[in-house]
mmCIF file of C-alpha atoms and ligand atoms in Angstrom:
data_model
loop_
_atom_site.group_PDB
_atom_site.id
_atom_site.type_symbol
_atom_site.label_atom_id
_atom_site.label_comp_id
_atom_site.label_asym_id
_atom_site.label_seq_id
_atom_site.Cartn_x
_atom_site.Cartn_y
_atom_site.Cartn_z
ATOM 1 C CA MET A 89 44.159 55.271 -26.861
ATOM 2 C CA SER A 90 40.832 53.755 -27.610
ATOM 3 C CA ARG A 91 40.218 50.033 -27.184
ATOM 4 C CA VAL A 92 37.157 48.237 -28.537
ATOM 5 C CA TYR A 93 35.438 45.116 -27.300
ATOM 6 C CA ASN A 94 36.776 42.595 -29.798
ATOM 7 C CA PHE A 95 34.571 39.524 -30.267
ATOM 8 C CA SER A 96 36.782 38.036 -32.997
ATOM 9 C CA ALA A 97 37.039 34.239 -33.181
ATOM 10 C CA GLY A 98 40.783 34.504 -33.781
ATOM 11 C CA PRO A 99 43.238 36.064 -33.731
ATOM 12 C CA ALA A 100 41.400 37.361 -30.722
ATOM 13 C CA VAL A 101 41.389 39.577 -27.667
ATOM 14 C CA LEU A 102 44.386 39.372 -25.309
ATOM 15 C CA PRO A 103 44.581 40.594 -21.708
ATOM 16 C CA GLU A 104 45.361 44.311 -21.554
ATOM 17 C CA GLU A 105 47.803 43.734 -18.697
ATOM 18 C CA VAL A 106 49.803 41.403 -20.955
ATOM 19 C CA LEU A 107 49.857 43.874 -23.832
ATOM 20 C CA ALA A 108 50.936 46.674 -21.518
ATOM 21 C CA GLU A 109 53.720 44.562 -20.042
ATOM 22 C CA ALA A 110 54.966 43.587 -23.492
ATOM 23 C CA ALA A 111 54.891 47.240 -24.521
ATOM 24 C CA ALA A 112 56.937 48.215 -21.465
ATOM 25 C CA GLU A 113 59.529 45.558 -22.296
ATOM 26 C CA MET A 114 59.607 46.290 -26.021
ATOM 27 C CA MET A 115 62.795 48.359 -26.243
ATOM 28 C CA ASP A 116 64.770 46.765 -23.437
ATOM 29 C CA TYR A 117 63.793 43.364 -22.129
ATOM 30 C CA ARG A 118 64.929 43.270 -18.495
ATOM 31 C CA GLY A 119 68.279 44.920 -18.981
ATOM 32 C CA THR A 120 69.278 42.997 -22.099
ATOM 33 C CA GLY A 121 69.109 46.214 -24.122
ATOM 34 C CA MET A 122 66.975 44.563 -26.788
ATOM 35 C CA SER A 123 63.469 43.380 -27.527
ATOM 36 C CA VAL A 124 62.606 39.676 -27.219
ATOM 37 C CA MET A 125 61.996 39.926 -30.965
ATOM 38 C CA GLU A 126 65.667 40.714 -31.526
ATOM 39 C CA MET A 127 67.054 38.093 -29.215
ATOM 40 C CA SER A 128 68.839 34.855 -30.124
ATOM 41 C CA HIS A 129 66.695 31.882 -29.257
ATOM 42 C CA ARG A 130 69.925 30.273 -28.043
ATOM 43 C CA SER A 131 70.513 33.022 -25.479
ATOM 44 C CA LYS A 132 70.219 32.510 -21.749
ATOM 45 C CA ALA A 133 67.484 35.110 -21.515
ATOM 46 C CA TYR A 134 65.376 33.346 -24.113
ATOM 47 C CA GLN A 135 65.926 29.885 -22.653
ATOM 48 C CA ALA A 136 64.548 31.231 -19.384
ATOM 49 C CA ILE A 137 61.472 32.559 -21.207
ATOM 50 C CA ILE A 138 60.584 29.266 -22.886
ATOM 51 C CA ASP A 139 61.405 27.194 -19.787
ATOM 52 C CA GLU A 140 59.218 29.364 -17.616
ATOM 53 C CA ALA A 141 56.405 29.259 -20.171
ATOM 54 C CA GLU A 142 56.463 25.484 -20.153
ATOM 55 C CA ALA A 143 56.657 25.282 -16.359
ATOM 56 C CA ASP A 144 53.711 27.665 -15.946
ATOM 57 C CA LEU A 145 51.622 25.764 -18.489
ATOM 58 C CA ARG A 146 52.400 22.474 -16.730
ATOM 59 C CA ASP A 147 51.373 24.048 -13.483
ATOM 60 C CA LEU A 148 48.145 25.543 -14.847
ATOM 61 C CA MET A 149 46.992 22.361 -16.571
ATOM 62 C CA ASN A 150 48.449 19.942 -14.075
ATOM 63 C CA ILE A 151 50.242 18.153 -16.900
ATOM 64 C CA PRO A 152 51.554 14.738 -15.807
ATOM 65 C CA ASN A 153 55.297 14.117 -16.073
ATOM 66 C CA ASN A 154 54.871 11.542 -18.814
ATOM 67 C CA TYR A 155 53.550 14.183 -21.206
ATOM 68 C CA LYS A 156 55.753 16.396 -23.362
ATOM 69 C CA VAL A 157 54.906 20.017 -24.076
ATOM 70 C CA LEU A 158 55.800 21.310 -27.527
ATOM 71 C CA PHE A 159 55.694 24.811 -28.959
ATOM 72 C CA LEU A 160 55.309 24.342 -32.711
ATOM 73 C CA GLN A 161 54.479 26.340 -35.831
ATOM 74 C CA GLY A 162 52.298 25.759 -38.865
ATOM 75 C CA GLY A 163 48.965 26.463 -37.225
ATOM 76 C CA ALA A 164 46.495 23.937 -35.929
ATOM 77 C CA SER A 165 46.033 22.997 -39.585
ATOM 78 C CA GLN A 166 49.536 21.550 -39.819
ATOM 79 C CA GLN A 167 48.623 19.148 -37.046
ATOM 80 C CA PHE A 168 45.905 17.745 -39.300
ATOM 81 C CA ALA A 169 48.797 16.127 -41.223
ATOM 82 C CA MET A 170 51.334 15.663 -38.425
ATOM 83 C CA ILE A 171 48.924 13.586 -36.373
ATOM 84 C CA PRO A 172 48.355 10.857 -38.980
ATOM 85 C CA MET A 173 51.987 10.976 -40.179
ATOM 86 C CA ASN A 174 53.231 10.302 -36.651
ATOM 87 C CA LEU A 175 50.462 8.385 -34.966
ATOM 88 C CA MET A 176 48.655 6.271 -37.590
ATOM 89 C CA LYS A 177 50.784 3.197 -36.975
ATOM 90 C CA ASN A 178 48.142 0.731 -38.245
ATOM 91 C CA GLY A 179 47.004 3.183 -40.882
ATOM 92 C CA VAL A 180 43.527 3.488 -39.335
ATOM 93 C CA ALA A 181 41.897 6.241 -37.310
ATOM 94 C CA ASP A 182 38.360 7.251 -36.350
ATOM 95 C CA TYR A 183 37.162 10.832 -36.646
ATOM 96 C CA ILE A 184 34.097 12.473 -35.108
ATOM 97 C CA ILE A 185 32.887 15.164 -37.455
ATOM 98 C CA THR A 186 31.386 18.067 -35.526
ATOM 99 C CA GLY A 187 32.313 20.933 -37.815
ATOM 100 C CA GLN A 188 34.659 22.259 -40.431
ATOM 101 C CA TRP A 189 37.858 21.861 -38.438
ATOM 102 C CA ALA A 190 37.177 18.213 -37.636
ATOM 103 C CA LYS A 191 36.200 17.673 -41.245
ATOM 104 C CA LYS A 192 39.419 19.192 -42.516
ATOM 105 C CA ALA A 193 41.467 17.048 -40.140
ATOM 106 C CA TRP A 194 39.564 13.968 -41.329
ATOM 107 C CA GLN A 195 40.093 14.814 -44.994
ATOM 108 C CA GLU A 196 43.799 15.377 -44.424
ATOM 109 C CA ALA A 197 44.148 12.048 -42.619
ATOM 110 C CA GLN A 198 42.652 10.261 -45.633
ATOM 111 C CA MET A 199 45.876 11.045 -47.484
ATOM 112 C CA TYR A 200 47.825 8.869 -45.059
ATOM 113 C CA GLY A 201 45.544 5.983 -44.204
ATOM 114 C CA LYS A 202 42.014 4.847 -43.592
ATOM 115 C CA ALA A 203 40.264 7.650 -41.762
ATOM 116 C CA ASN A 204 36.727 6.690 -40.785
ATOM 117 C CA ALA A 205 33.999 9.149 -39.880
ATOM 118 C CA VAL A 206 32.389 7.288 -36.981
ATOM 119 C CA ALA A 207 29.914 10.045 -36.084
ATOM 120 C CA SER A 208 28.822 13.357 -37.537
ATOM 121 C CA SER A 209 26.448 16.214 -36.838
ATOM 122 C CA ALA A 210 26.488 17.448 -40.440
ATOM 123 C CA ASP A 211 22.781 16.524 -40.785
ATOM 124 C CA LYS A 212 21.797 19.563 -38.686
ATOM 125 C CA THR A 213 24.571 21.949 -39.796
ATOM 126 C CA PHE A 214 26.748 20.942 -36.846
ATOM 127 C CA SER A 215 24.390 22.486 -34.310
ATOM 128 C CA TYR A 216 24.890 19.671 -31.798
ATOM 129 C CA ILE A 217 27.371 17.080 -30.548
ATOM 130 C CA PRO A 218 26.398 13.517 -31.487
ATOM 131 C CA ASP A 219 25.942 10.849 -28.835
ATOM 132 C CA CYS A 220 29.405 9.326 -28.519
ATOM 133 C CA SER A 221 28.751 6.817 -25.781
ATOM 134 C CA ASP A 222 28.754 3.743 -28.036
ATOM 135 C CA LEU A 223 30.358 4.458 -31.383
ATOM 136 C CA PRO A 224 31.483 1.852 -33.930
ATOM 137 C CA ILE A 225 35.142 2.361 -33.016
ATOM 138 C CA SER A 226 37.423 0.397 -35.344
ATOM 139 C CA GLU A 227 39.199 -2.585 -33.790
ATOM 140 C CA ASP A 228 42.542 -1.486 -35.193
ATOM 141 C CA ALA A 229 42.099 2.294 -34.853
ATOM 142 C CA ASP A 230 45.282 4.043 -33.795
ATOM 143 C CA TYR A 231 43.294 6.880 -32.278
ATOM 144 C CA VAL A 232 39.941 8.626 -32.086
ATOM 145 C CA TYR A 233 39.998 12.274 -33.094
ATOM 146 C CA ILE A 234 37.753 15.114 -31.934
ATOM 147 C CA CYS A 235 37.565 18.866 -32.210
ATOM 148 C CA GLU A 236 36.543 19.600 -28.646
ATOM 149 C CA ASN A 237 35.159 23.113 -29.091
ATOM 150 C CA ASN A 238 33.755 23.955 -32.493
ATOM 151 C CA THR A 239 34.761 27.547 -33.051
ATOM 152 C CA ILE A 240 32.532 28.140 -36.061
ATOM 153 C CA TYR A 241 29.343 26.451 -34.841
ATOM 154 C CA GLY A 242 29.615 27.123 -31.109
ATOM 155 C CA THR A 243 29.336 23.591 -29.773
ATOM 156 C CA LYS A 244 31.487 21.848 -27.171
ATOM 157 C CA PHE A 245 31.999 18.254 -26.069
ATOM 158 C CA TRP A 246 30.913 18.402 -22.412
ATOM 159 C CA GLN A 247 31.539 14.698 -22.202
ATOM 160 C CA LEU A 248 34.453 13.045 -23.931
ATOM 161 C CA PRO A 249 33.599 10.214 -26.338
ATOM 162 C CA ASN A 250 33.832 6.636 -25.241
ATOM 163 C CA THR A 251 36.849 5.599 -27.318
ATOM 164 C CA LYS A 252 36.647 1.984 -26.139
ATOM 165 C CA GLY A 253 40.230 2.047 -24.989
ATOM 166 C CA LYS A 254 41.656 3.813 -28.028
ATOM 167 C CA LEU A 255 43.799 6.924 -27.758
ATOM 168 C CA LEU A 256 41.947 10.219 -27.789
ATOM 169 C CA ILE A 257 43.416 13.097 -29.788
ATOM 170 C CA SER A 258 41.783 16.479 -29.309
ATOM 171 C CA ASP A 259 41.952 19.837 -31.045
ATOM 172 C CA VAL A 260 41.290 22.321 -28.252
ATOM 173 C CA SER A 261 42.275 25.458 -30.173
ATOM 174 C CA SER A 262 39.244 27.481 -29.122
ATOM 175 C CA CYS A 263 38.801 26.187 -25.556
ATOM 176 C CA PHE A 264 42.464 25.930 -24.514
ATOM 177 C CA LEU A 265 42.858 26.984 -20.853
ATOM 178 C CA SER A 266 39.190 27.959 -20.550
ATOM 179 C CA GLU A 267 38.589 25.300 -17.873
ATOM 180 C CA PRO A 268 40.483 22.556 -16.051
ATOM 181 C CA VAL A 269 41.167 19.368 -18.036
ATOM 182 C CA ASP A 270 42.332 15.909 -17.107
ATOM 183 C CA VAL A 271 45.293 15.598 -19.469
ATOM 184 C CA SER A 272 45.704 11.908 -18.652
ATOM 185 C CA LYS A 273 42.519 11.121 -20.580
ATOM 186 C CA TYR A 274 44.191 12.098 -23.848
ATOM 187 C CA GLY A 275 46.979 10.777 -26.027
ATOM 188 C CA MET A 276 47.488 14.284 -27.285
ATOM 189 C CA ILE A 277 45.882 17.697 -26.805
ATOM 190 C CA TYR A 278 46.799 20.491 -29.161
ATOM 191 C CA GLY A 279 45.702 23.877 -30.321
ATOM 192 C CA GLY A 280 46.663 27.002 -32.145
ATOM 193 C CA VAL A 281 47.155 29.712 -29.540
ATOM 194 C CA GLN A 282 45.574 32.579 -31.469
ATOM 195 C CA LYS A 283 42.092 31.815 -30.158
ATOM 196 C CA ASN A 284 42.481 31.828 -26.404
ATOM 197 C CA ILE A 285 46.154 32.204 -25.493
ATOM 198 C CA GLY A 286 48.398 34.377 -27.609
ATOM 199 C CA PRO A 287 49.417 35.702 -31.010
ATOM 200 C CA ALA A 288 49.075 33.600 -34.157
ATOM 201 C CA GLY A 289 52.131 31.552 -35.072
ATOM 202 C CA VAL A 290 52.350 29.184 -32.115
ATOM 203 C CA VAL A 291 50.725 25.786 -31.726
ATOM 204 C CA ILE A 292 50.966 23.997 -28.415
ATOM 205 C CA ALA A 293 50.942 20.197 -28.410
ATOM 206 C CA ILE A 294 50.800 18.169 -25.220
ATOM 207 C CA ILE A 295 51.650 14.589 -26.107
ATOM 208 C CA ARG A 296 52.108 11.414 -24.070
ATOM 209 C CA GLU A 297 55.775 10.503 -24.250
ATOM 210 C CA ASP A 298 55.309 6.895 -25.321
ATOM 211 C CA LEU A 299 53.633 8.150 -28.514
ATOM 212 C CA VAL A 300 56.747 10.035 -29.530
ATOM 213 C CA SER A 301 59.014 7.737 -31.545
ATOM 214 C CA GLU A 302 61.081 7.207 -34.681
ATOM 215 C CA ASP A 303 58.344 4.943 -35.957
ATOM 216 C CA VAL A 304 56.590 7.386 -38.258
ATOM 217 C CA ARG A 305 55.249 7.161 -41.768
ATOM 218 C CA PRO A 306 58.182 6.846 -44.245
ATOM 219 C CA GLY A 307 58.982 10.164 -45.834
ATOM 220 C CA THR A 308 57.725 12.257 -42.919
ATOM 221 C CA PRO A 309 59.818 15.440 -43.037
ATOM 222 C CA THR A 310 62.136 16.109 -40.103
ATOM 223 C CA MET A 311 60.169 19.196 -39.149
ATOM 224 C CA LEU A 312 56.910 17.224 -39.032
ATOM 225 C CA ARG A 313 58.118 14.588 -36.593
ATOM 226 C CA TYR A 314 57.175 15.077 -32.957
ATOM 227 C CA LYS A 315 60.411 13.398 -31.945
ATOM 228 C CA THR A 316 62.468 16.134 -33.616
ATOM 229 C CA HIS A 317 60.836 18.762 -31.438
ATOM 230 C CA VAL A 318 60.810 16.689 -28.256
ATOM 231 C CA ASP A 319 64.531 15.923 -28.632
ATOM 232 C CA ASN A 320 65.316 19.603 -29.069
ATOM 233 C CA GLY A 321 63.080 21.251 -26.484
ATOM 234 C CA SER A 322 60.965 22.868 -29.227
ATOM 235 C CA MET A 323 64.145 24.503 -30.561
ATOM 236 C CA TYR A 324 65.269 22.233 -33.405
ATOM 237 C CA ASN A 325 65.037 25.369 -35.495
ATOM 238 C CA THR A 326 64.120 28.928 -34.576
ATOM 239 C CA PRO A 327 60.845 28.713 -32.679
ATOM 240 C CA PRO A 328 58.118 31.369 -32.888
ATOM 241 C CA ALA A 329 60.069 33.110 -30.163
ATOM 242 C CA TYR A 330 58.073 36.281 -29.597
ATOM 243 C CA GLY A 331 54.760 34.428 -29.682
ATOM 244 C CA ILE A 332 55.939 31.980 -27.037
ATOM 245 C CA TYR A 333 57.025 34.926 -24.876
ATOM 246 C CA ILE A 334 53.506 36.393 -25.038
ATOM 247 C CA CYS A 335 51.948 32.985 -24.299
ATOM 248 C CA GLY A 336 54.164 32.824 -21.225
ATOM 249 C CA LYS A 337 52.794 36.152 -20.045
ATOM 250 C CA VAL A 338 49.236 34.920 -20.556
ATOM 251 C CA PHE A 339 50.014 31.818 -18.474
ATOM 252 C CA LYS A 340 51.192 34.076 -15.640
ATOM 253 C CA TRP A 341 48.081 36.224 -16.034
ATOM 254 C CA LEU A 342 45.898 33.105 -15.750
ATOM 255 C CA LYS A 343 47.738 31.954 -12.634
ATOM 256 C CA LYS A 344 47.290 35.356 -11.068
ATOM 257 C CA ARG A 345 43.566 35.173 -11.805
ATOM 258 C CA GLY A 346 43.320 31.923 -9.858
ATOM 259 C CA GLY A 347 44.043 29.332 -12.527
ATOM 260 C CA LEU A 348 41.673 27.287 -14.629
ATOM 261 C CA GLU A 349 39.000 26.641 -11.971
ATOM 262 C CA ALA A 350 38.596 30.379 -11.557
ATOM 263 C CA MET A 351 38.600 30.912 -15.326
ATOM 264 C CA LYS A 352 35.886 28.323 -15.752
ATOM 265 C CA ALA A 353 33.679 30.035 -13.177
ATOM 266 C CA TYR A 354 34.283 33.404 -14.838
ATOM 267 C CA ASN A 355 33.621 31.995 -18.313
ATOM 268 C CA GLU A 356 30.388 30.357 -17.152
ATOM 269 C CA LYS A 357 29.226 33.607 -15.640
ATOM 270 C CA LYS A 358 30.047 35.542 -18.819
ATOM 271 C CA ALA A 359 28.401 33.046 -21.163
ATOM 272 C CA ALA A 360 25.272 32.839 -18.985
ATOM 273 C CA ILE A 361 24.670 36.568 -19.407
ATOM 274 C CA LEU A 362 24.548 36.150 -23.163
ATOM 275 C CA TYR A 363 22.710 32.811 -23.293
ATOM 276 C CA ASP A 364 20.078 33.940 -20.772
ATOM 277 C CA PHE A 365 19.361 36.958 -22.910
ATOM 278 C CA LEU A 366 19.216 34.861 -26.112
ATOM 279 C CA ASP A 367 16.731 32.496 -24.453
ATOM 280 C CA SER A 368 14.426 35.348 -23.493
ATOM 281 C CA SER A 369 14.831 37.505 -26.599
ATOM 282 C CA LYS A 370 12.020 37.941 -29.107
ATOM 283 C CA LEU A 371 14.408 38.953 -31.865
ATOM 284 C CA PHE A 372 17.655 37.023 -31.387
ATOM 285 C CA LYS A 373 18.089 33.328 -30.991
ATOM 286 C CA GLY A 374 20.987 30.978 -30.385
ATOM 287 C CA THR A 375 21.624 28.399 -33.100
ATOM 288 C CA VAL A 376 22.962 25.537 -31.010
ATOM 289 C CA GLU A 377 21.357 22.782 -28.961
ATOM 290 C CA LYS A 378 21.392 23.993 -25.361
ATOM 291 C CA LYS A 379 23.171 21.022 -23.842
ATOM 292 C CA ASP A 380 26.085 21.408 -26.267
ATOM 293 C CA ARG A 381 26.652 25.144 -26.019
ATOM 294 C CA SER A 382 30.208 26.434 -26.001
ATOM 295 C CA LEU A 383 31.326 28.894 -23.345
ATOM 296 C CA MET A 384 33.715 30.457 -25.848
ATOM 297 C CA ASN A 385 31.899 30.941 -29.159
ATOM 298 C CA VAL A 386 28.266 32.004 -29.176
ATOM 299 C CA PRO A 387 26.526 32.081 -32.571
ATOM 300 C CA PHE A 388 23.116 33.729 -32.895
ATOM 301 C CA VAL A 389 20.738 35.041 -35.565
ATOM 302 C CA THR A 390 17.714 37.272 -35.990
ATOM 303 C CA GLY A 391 16.395 35.106 -38.818
ATOM 304 C CA ASP A 392 16.653 38.007 -41.261
ATOM 305 C CA LYS A 393 19.905 38.477 -43.185
ATOM 306 C CA ASP A 394 19.466 42.204 -43.664
ATOM 307 C CA LEU A 395 18.732 42.724 -40.002
ATOM 308 C CA ASP A 396 21.798 40.645 -39.088
ATOM 309 C CA ALA A 397 23.943 42.893 -41.281
ATOM 310 C CA LYS A 398 22.407 46.008 -39.737
ATOM 311 C CA PHE A 399 23.132 44.659 -36.273
ATOM 312 C CA VAL A 400 26.779 43.919 -37.063
ATOM 313 C CA LYS A 401 27.246 47.373 -38.533
ATOM 314 C CA GLU A 402 25.596 49.274 -35.673
ATOM 315 C CA ALA A 403 27.385 47.175 -33.061
ATOM 316 C CA GLU A 404 30.693 48.049 -34.658
ATOM 317 C CA ALA A 405 29.851 51.746 -34.519
ATOM 318 C CA ALA A 406 29.187 51.235 -30.789
ATOM 319 C CA GLY A 407 32.653 49.736 -30.232
ATOM 320 C CA LEU A 408 31.542 46.079 -30.273
ATOM 321 C CA VAL A 409 33.514 44.646 -33.167
ATOM 322 C CA ASN A 410 33.952 41.407 -35.142
ATOM 323 C CA LEU A 411 30.468 40.067 -34.422
ATOM 324 C CA LYS A 412 29.845 38.807 -37.935
ATOM 325 C CA GLY A 413 29.342 35.034 -38.084
ATOM 326 C CA HIS A 414 31.751 32.789 -39.967
ATOM 327 C CA ARG A 415 31.508 33.258 -43.729
ATOM 328 C CA SER A 416 30.145 29.726 -44.079
ATOM 329 C CA VAL A 417 27.224 30.125 -41.655
ATOM 330 C CA GLY A 418 26.232 33.811 -41.616
ATOM 331 C CA GLY A 419 24.415 35.484 -38.720
ATOM 332 C CA MET A 420 26.441 36.620 -35.748
ATOM 333 C CA ARG A 421 29.012 35.071 -33.467
ATOM 334 C CA ALA A 422 30.391 36.480 -30.252
ATOM 335 C CA SER A 423 33.665 34.879 -29.202
ATOM 336 C CA ILE A 424 34.082 35.497 -25.503
ATOM 337 C CA TYR A 425 37.453 33.995 -24.695
ATOM 338 C CA ASN A 426 39.310 34.209 -21.365
ATOM 339 C CA ALA A 427 40.525 37.734 -22.023
ATOM 340 C CA MET A 428 37.071 39.159 -22.806
ATOM 341 C CA PRO A 429 36.047 41.042 -19.677
ATOM 342 C CA ILE A 430 32.561 40.542 -18.283
ATOM 343 C CA GLU A 431 31.848 44.227 -19.005
ATOM 344 C CA GLY A 432 32.244 43.446 -22.717
ATOM 345 C CA VAL A 433 29.472 40.846 -22.561
ATOM 346 C CA GLU A 434 27.262 43.151 -20.473
ATOM 347 C CA LYS A 435 27.719 45.929 -23.022
ATOM 348 C CA LEU A 436 26.925 43.535 -25.848
ATOM 349 C CA VAL A 437 23.702 42.363 -24.201
ATOM 350 C CA ALA A 438 22.656 45.938 -23.409
ATOM 351 C CA PHE A 439 23.243 46.798 -27.053
ATOM 352 C CA MET A 440 21.239 43.775 -28.219
ATOM 353 C CA LYS A 441 18.329 44.798 -25.967
ATOM 354 C CA LYS A 442 18.343 48.284 -27.411
ATOM 355 C CA PHE A 443 18.555 46.931 -30.954
ATOM 356 C CA GLU A 444 15.635 44.612 -30.238
ATOM 357 C CA GLU A 445 13.459 47.468 -29.001
ATOM 358 C CA GLU A 446 14.281 49.552 -32.053
ATOM 359 C CA ASN A 447 13.816 46.807 -34.628
ATOM 360 C CA LEU A 448 11.026 44.528 -33.441
HETATM 361 C C1 PLP B 693 41.114 28.240 -35.882
HETATM 362 C C2 PLP B 693 41.035 26.777 -35.703
HETATM 363 C C3 PLP B 693 41.835 25.903 -36.441
HETATM 364 C C4 PLP B 693 42.792 26.363 -37.524
HETATM 365 O O1 PLP B 693 43.829 27.059 -36.979
HETATM 366 P P1 PLP B 693 45.068 27.576 -37.852
HETATM 367 O O2 PLP B 693 46.037 27.962 -36.795
HETATM 368 O O3 PLP B 693 44.561 28.722 -38.665
HETATM 369 O O4 PLP B 693 45.531 26.457 -38.699
HETATM 370 C C5 PLP B 693 41.738 24.555 -36.191
HETATM 371 N N1 PLP B 693 40.893 24.084 -35.250
HETATM 372 C C6 PLP B 693 40.106 24.896 -34.539
HETATM 373 C C7 PLP B 693 39.195 24.324 -33.508
HETATM 374 C C8 PLP B 693 40.148 26.270 -34.734
HETATM 375 O O5 PLP B 693 39.364 27.078 -34.008
#
């Protein structure tokens, strides 16, 4: 067996302990004589899996009792529609545009109501987070929407926007469980799990219970109503059962590692190794304003397209894979999620140093 250091933005690296455990349980899950993949979602064994997953997530994130936890499908992208269909009661919402994912959510919302862009960092290719301390929030806005960690550009909201009393809805796909959060500050937090938690196919939504109601946009399909999933414990239909099982294992792995405080400290330590090198390098440079840097996604460039391509190719040959930047921005990007061990970042920086010496 030969494992690489996988810097993919998503689907992304998972903890080896989790993969090994899943492998050991593949043929016979705890005496059931079958894989979790083959199991009825209505079985006792599966109910225990999803219940435990939810309980562990609640524990990890300290989720207040008046919030519901949903395991959904359709990717984070489906939420771009579900959010306005369910939550745009006045038909107005304010969006902060800090990258492609926020932009897509904003564009989708325009199909259902008046979606205002109240701030944007498009002027500098999304390399910073705009000042959100005093935005022109709409009087009748149903919510303010952010993408908290911008996977493609490598920026992060280190301070939540001042929503002037309006609900805050946040896409945390690429920073989910990377640090502690105060759930009570949000109306809803959601994210696709394939960045920092588990296999593609599961979206977790944490939503304040008073926002879940029958009062949705007329014509909203049953499957796209939060209430449908709340009323049925995320099992109105067959859930992404195997994916949820793996997420549950990752939650246990995170608890064993000391929870989200410990993960934050570890993630800060990992990111500092890479950022410190970028700040001292004569060849490589980070592309993001320092104060807004993400701990999860680290984009960087040499300034020369051919050299960037050479770097990506040679890194791959050295077992450091998926370092190519997003197709829309070029350069490089190292995604260093929870499951990326510190040794992976150390190896990457050592490789970058060597590459610098050889190519400067
Ligand atoms: C990847 C990503 C998405 C899109 O996720 P899908 O599950 O592919 O729909 C949305 N938002 C953010 C922040 C992402 O990183």
